[in-house]
mmCIF file of C-alpha atoms in Angstrom:
data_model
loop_
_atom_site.group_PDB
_atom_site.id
_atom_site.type_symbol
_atom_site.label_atom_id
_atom_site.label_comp_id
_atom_site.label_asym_id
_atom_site.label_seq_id
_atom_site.Cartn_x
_atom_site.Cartn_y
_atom_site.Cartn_z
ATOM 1 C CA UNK A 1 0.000 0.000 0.000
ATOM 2 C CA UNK A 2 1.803 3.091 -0.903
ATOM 3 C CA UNK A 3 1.184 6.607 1.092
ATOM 4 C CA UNK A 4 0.204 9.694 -0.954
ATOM 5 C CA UNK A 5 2.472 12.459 -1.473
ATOM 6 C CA UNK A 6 2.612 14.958 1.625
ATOM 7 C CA UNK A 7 1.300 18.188 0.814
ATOM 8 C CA UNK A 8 3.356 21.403 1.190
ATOM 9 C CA UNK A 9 3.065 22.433 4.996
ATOM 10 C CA UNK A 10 3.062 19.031 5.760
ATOM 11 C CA UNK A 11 6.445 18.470 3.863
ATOM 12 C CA UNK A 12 7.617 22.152 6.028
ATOM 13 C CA UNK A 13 6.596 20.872 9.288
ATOM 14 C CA UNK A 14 7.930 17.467 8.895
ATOM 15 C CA UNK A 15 11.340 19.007 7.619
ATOM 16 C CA UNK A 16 12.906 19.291 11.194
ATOM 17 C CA UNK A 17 11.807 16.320 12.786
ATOM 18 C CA UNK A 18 13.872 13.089 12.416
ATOM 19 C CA UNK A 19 11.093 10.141 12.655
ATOM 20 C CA UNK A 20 13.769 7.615 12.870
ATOM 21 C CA UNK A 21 15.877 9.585 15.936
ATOM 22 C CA UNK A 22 14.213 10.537 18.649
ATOM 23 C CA UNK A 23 15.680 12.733 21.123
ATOM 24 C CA UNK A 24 14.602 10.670 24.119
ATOM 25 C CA UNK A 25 16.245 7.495 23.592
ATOM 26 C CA UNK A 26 19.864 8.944 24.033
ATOM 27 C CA UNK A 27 19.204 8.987 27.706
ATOM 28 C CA UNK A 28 20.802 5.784 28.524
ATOM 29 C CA UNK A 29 22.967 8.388 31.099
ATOM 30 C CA UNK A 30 20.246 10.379 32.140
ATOM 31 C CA UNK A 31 18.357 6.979 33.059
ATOM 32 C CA UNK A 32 21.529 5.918 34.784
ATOM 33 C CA UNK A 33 22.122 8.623 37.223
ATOM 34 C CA UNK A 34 17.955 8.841 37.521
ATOM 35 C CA UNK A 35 17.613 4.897 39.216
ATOM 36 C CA UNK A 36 20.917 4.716 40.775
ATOM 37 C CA UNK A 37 20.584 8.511 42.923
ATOM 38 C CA UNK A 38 17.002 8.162 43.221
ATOM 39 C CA UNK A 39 15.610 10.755 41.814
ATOM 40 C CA UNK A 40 11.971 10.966 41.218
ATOM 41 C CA UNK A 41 11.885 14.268 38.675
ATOM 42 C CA UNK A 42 13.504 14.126 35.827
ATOM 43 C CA UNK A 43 13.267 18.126 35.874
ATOM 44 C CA UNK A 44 15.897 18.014 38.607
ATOM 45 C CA UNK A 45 17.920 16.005 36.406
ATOM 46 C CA UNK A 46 17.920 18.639 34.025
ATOM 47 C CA UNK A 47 18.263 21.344 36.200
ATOM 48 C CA UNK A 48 21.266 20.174 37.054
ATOM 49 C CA UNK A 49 22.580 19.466 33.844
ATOM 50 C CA UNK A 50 21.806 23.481 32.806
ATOM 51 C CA UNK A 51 24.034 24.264 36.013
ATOM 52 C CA UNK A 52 26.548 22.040 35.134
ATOM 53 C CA UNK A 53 26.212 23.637 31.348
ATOM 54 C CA UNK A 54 26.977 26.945 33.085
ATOM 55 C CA UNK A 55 29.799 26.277 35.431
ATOM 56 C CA UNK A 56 31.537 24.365 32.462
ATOM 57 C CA UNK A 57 31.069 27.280 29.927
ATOM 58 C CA UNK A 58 32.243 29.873 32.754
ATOM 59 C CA UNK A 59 35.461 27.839 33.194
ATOM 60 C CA UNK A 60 35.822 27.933 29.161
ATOM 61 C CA UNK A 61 35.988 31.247 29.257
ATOM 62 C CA UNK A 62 38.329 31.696 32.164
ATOM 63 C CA UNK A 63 40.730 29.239 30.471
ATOM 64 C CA UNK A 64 40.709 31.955 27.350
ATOM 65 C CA UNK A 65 42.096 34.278 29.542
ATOM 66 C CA UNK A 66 46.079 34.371 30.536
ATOM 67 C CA UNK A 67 47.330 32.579 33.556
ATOM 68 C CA UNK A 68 48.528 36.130 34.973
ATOM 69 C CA UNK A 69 45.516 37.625 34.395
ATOM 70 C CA UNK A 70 44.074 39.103 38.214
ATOM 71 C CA UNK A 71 40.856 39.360 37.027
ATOM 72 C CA UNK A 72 41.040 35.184 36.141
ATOM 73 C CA UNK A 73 42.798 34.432 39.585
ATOM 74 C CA UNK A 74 40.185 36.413 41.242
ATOM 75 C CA UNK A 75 37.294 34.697 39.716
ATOM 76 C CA UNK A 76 39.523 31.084 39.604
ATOM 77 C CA UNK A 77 39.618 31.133 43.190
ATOM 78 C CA UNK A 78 36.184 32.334 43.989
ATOM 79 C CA UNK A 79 34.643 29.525 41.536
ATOM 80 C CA UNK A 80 36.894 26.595 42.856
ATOM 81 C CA UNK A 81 35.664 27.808 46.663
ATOM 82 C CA UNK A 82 32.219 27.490 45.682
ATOM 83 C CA UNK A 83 32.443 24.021 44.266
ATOM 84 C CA UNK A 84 34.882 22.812 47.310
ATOM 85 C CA UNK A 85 32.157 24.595 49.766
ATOM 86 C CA UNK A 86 29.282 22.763 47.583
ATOM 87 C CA UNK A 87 31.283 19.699 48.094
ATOM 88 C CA UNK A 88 30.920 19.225 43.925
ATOM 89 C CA UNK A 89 35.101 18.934 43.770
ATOM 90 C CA UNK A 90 37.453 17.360 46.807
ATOM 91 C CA UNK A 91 40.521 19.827 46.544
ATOM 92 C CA UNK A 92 40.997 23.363 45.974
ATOM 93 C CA UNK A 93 43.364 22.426 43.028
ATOM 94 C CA UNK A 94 42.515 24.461 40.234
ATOM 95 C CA UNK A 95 40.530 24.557 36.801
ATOM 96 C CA UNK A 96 41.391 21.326 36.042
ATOM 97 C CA UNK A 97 38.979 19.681 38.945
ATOM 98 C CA UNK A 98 36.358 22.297 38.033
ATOM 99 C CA UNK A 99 36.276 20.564 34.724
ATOM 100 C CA UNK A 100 35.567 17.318 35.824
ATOM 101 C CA UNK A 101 32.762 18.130 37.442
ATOM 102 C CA UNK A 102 28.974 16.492 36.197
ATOM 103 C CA UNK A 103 25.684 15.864 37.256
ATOM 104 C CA UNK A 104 26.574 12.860 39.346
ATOM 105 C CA UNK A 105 28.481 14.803 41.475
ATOM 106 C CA UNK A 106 25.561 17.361 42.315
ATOM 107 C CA UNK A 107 23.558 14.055 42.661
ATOM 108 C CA UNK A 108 25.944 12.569 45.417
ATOM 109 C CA UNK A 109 25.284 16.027 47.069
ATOM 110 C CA UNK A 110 21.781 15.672 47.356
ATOM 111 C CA UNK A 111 20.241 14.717 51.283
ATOM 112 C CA UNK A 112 18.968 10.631 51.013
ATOM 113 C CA UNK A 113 22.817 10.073 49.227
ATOM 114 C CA UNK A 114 24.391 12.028 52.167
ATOM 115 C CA UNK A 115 22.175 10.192 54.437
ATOM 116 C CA UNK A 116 23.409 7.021 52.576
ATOM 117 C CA UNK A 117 26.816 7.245 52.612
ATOM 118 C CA UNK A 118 26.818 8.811 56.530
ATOM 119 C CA UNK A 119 25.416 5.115 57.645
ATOM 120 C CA UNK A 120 22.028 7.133 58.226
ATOM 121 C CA UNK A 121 19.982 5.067 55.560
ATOM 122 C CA UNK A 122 20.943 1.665 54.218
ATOM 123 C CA UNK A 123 19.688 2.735 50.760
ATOM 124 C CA UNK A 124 19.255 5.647 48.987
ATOM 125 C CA UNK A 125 15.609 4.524 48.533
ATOM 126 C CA UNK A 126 15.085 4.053 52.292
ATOM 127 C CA UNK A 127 16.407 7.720 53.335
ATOM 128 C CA UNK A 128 14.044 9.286 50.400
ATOM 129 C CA UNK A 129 11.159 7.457 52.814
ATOM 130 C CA UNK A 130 13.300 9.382 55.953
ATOM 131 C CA UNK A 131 12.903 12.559 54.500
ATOM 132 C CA UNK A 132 9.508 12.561 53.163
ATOM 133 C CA UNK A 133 8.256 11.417 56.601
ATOM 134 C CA UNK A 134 9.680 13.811 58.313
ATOM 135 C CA UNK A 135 12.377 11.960 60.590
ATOM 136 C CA UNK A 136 15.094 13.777 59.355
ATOM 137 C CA UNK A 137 16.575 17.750 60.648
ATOM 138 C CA UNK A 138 18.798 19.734 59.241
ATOM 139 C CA UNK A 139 20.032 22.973 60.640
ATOM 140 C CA UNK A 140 18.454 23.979 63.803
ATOM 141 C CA UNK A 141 14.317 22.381 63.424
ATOM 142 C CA UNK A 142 12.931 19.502 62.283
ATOM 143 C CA UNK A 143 12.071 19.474 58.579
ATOM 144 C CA UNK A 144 8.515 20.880 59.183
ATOM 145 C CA UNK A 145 9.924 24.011 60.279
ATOM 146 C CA UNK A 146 10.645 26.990 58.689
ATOM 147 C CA UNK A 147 12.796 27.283 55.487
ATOM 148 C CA UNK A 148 14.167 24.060 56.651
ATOM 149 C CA UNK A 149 14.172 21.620 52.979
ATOM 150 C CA UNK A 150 11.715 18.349 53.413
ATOM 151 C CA UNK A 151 12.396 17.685 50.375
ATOM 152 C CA UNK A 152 15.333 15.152 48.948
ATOM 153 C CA UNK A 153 16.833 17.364 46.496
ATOM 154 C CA UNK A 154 18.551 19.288 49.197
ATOM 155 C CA UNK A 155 21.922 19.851 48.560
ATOM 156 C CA UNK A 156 23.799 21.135 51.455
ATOM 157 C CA UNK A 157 27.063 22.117 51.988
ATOM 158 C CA UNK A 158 29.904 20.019 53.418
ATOM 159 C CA UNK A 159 30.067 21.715 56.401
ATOM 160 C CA UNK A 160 25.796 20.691 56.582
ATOM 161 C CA UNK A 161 27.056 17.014 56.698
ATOM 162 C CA UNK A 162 27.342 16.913 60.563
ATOM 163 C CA UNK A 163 24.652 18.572 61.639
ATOM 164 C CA UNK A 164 22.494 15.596 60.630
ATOM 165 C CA UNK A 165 21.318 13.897 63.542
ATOM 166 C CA UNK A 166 17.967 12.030 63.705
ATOM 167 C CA UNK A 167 14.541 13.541 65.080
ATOM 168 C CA UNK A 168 13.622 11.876 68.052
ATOM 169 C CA UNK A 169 11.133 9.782 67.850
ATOM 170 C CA UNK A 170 7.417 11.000 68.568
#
């Protein structure tokens, strides 16, 4: 059975689309880092892909400047303390960490992974189920309290990392 011939706005609005490539199925990463940190919106996911666009296009640009530029060492330094203070990079190197830095990395940052990897939470699954019941504090309240994060996409600091002690128990 042959098709007819497409007519001329169909032929214009078919022109961009690829029917054979879909965008979607190139997320065998995406789906990766999804199932193994837990994550249960896939628009965090891409939120912090467009951060990790950013920080990787800043340090482009400060790698087209000279090494004895001030105006690079300033902003060198004050980019490689953020990511040591976000806990995205472990030393306070240079560029060259600042590079490697990816989405897994803000993933590892996020609260049921911290919880995880503190002994808190045998899996990352199990301290999600912490969080959204409300057994975990951070900071000073428990997590009902004000502009203290219930949610599991909190990602603290490093210096946040031992000031997580259990709520006791109602």
């Amino acid at each position: 059975m042959a098709m007819r011939k497409l007519k001329y706005h169909e032929q214009k609005l078919l022109k961009h689309t690829d029917l054979l490539n879909w965008k979607k199925e190139q997320n065998v990463r995406e789906m990766h880092v999804l199932r193994r940190y837990h994550i249960q919106n896939r628009d965090d996911y891409s939120k912090y892909n467009k951060v990790i666009g950013q920080i990787q296009k800043l340090i482009a640009k400060l790698v087209l400047l000279k090494p004895s530029d001030k105006y690079r060492i300033v902003k060198t330094n004050q980019l490689v303390d953020k990511l040591y203070e976000m806990g995205l990079i472990n030393s306070r190197q240079g560029l060259e960490h600042c590079e490697k830095v990816n989405v897994a990395a803000m993933c590892r940052r996020r609260l049921p992974v911290v919880m995880q990897r503190l002994k808190m939470a045998e899996t990352v699954k199990e301290a999600v189920m912490y969080i959204e019941q409300g057994h975990i504090k951070v900071g000073g309240g428990n997590s009902d309290g004000p502009g203290i994060p219930r949610e599991q996409k909190y990602g603290g600091p490093r210096h946040v990392e031992e000031g997580l002690p259990h709520q006791a128990a109602d």
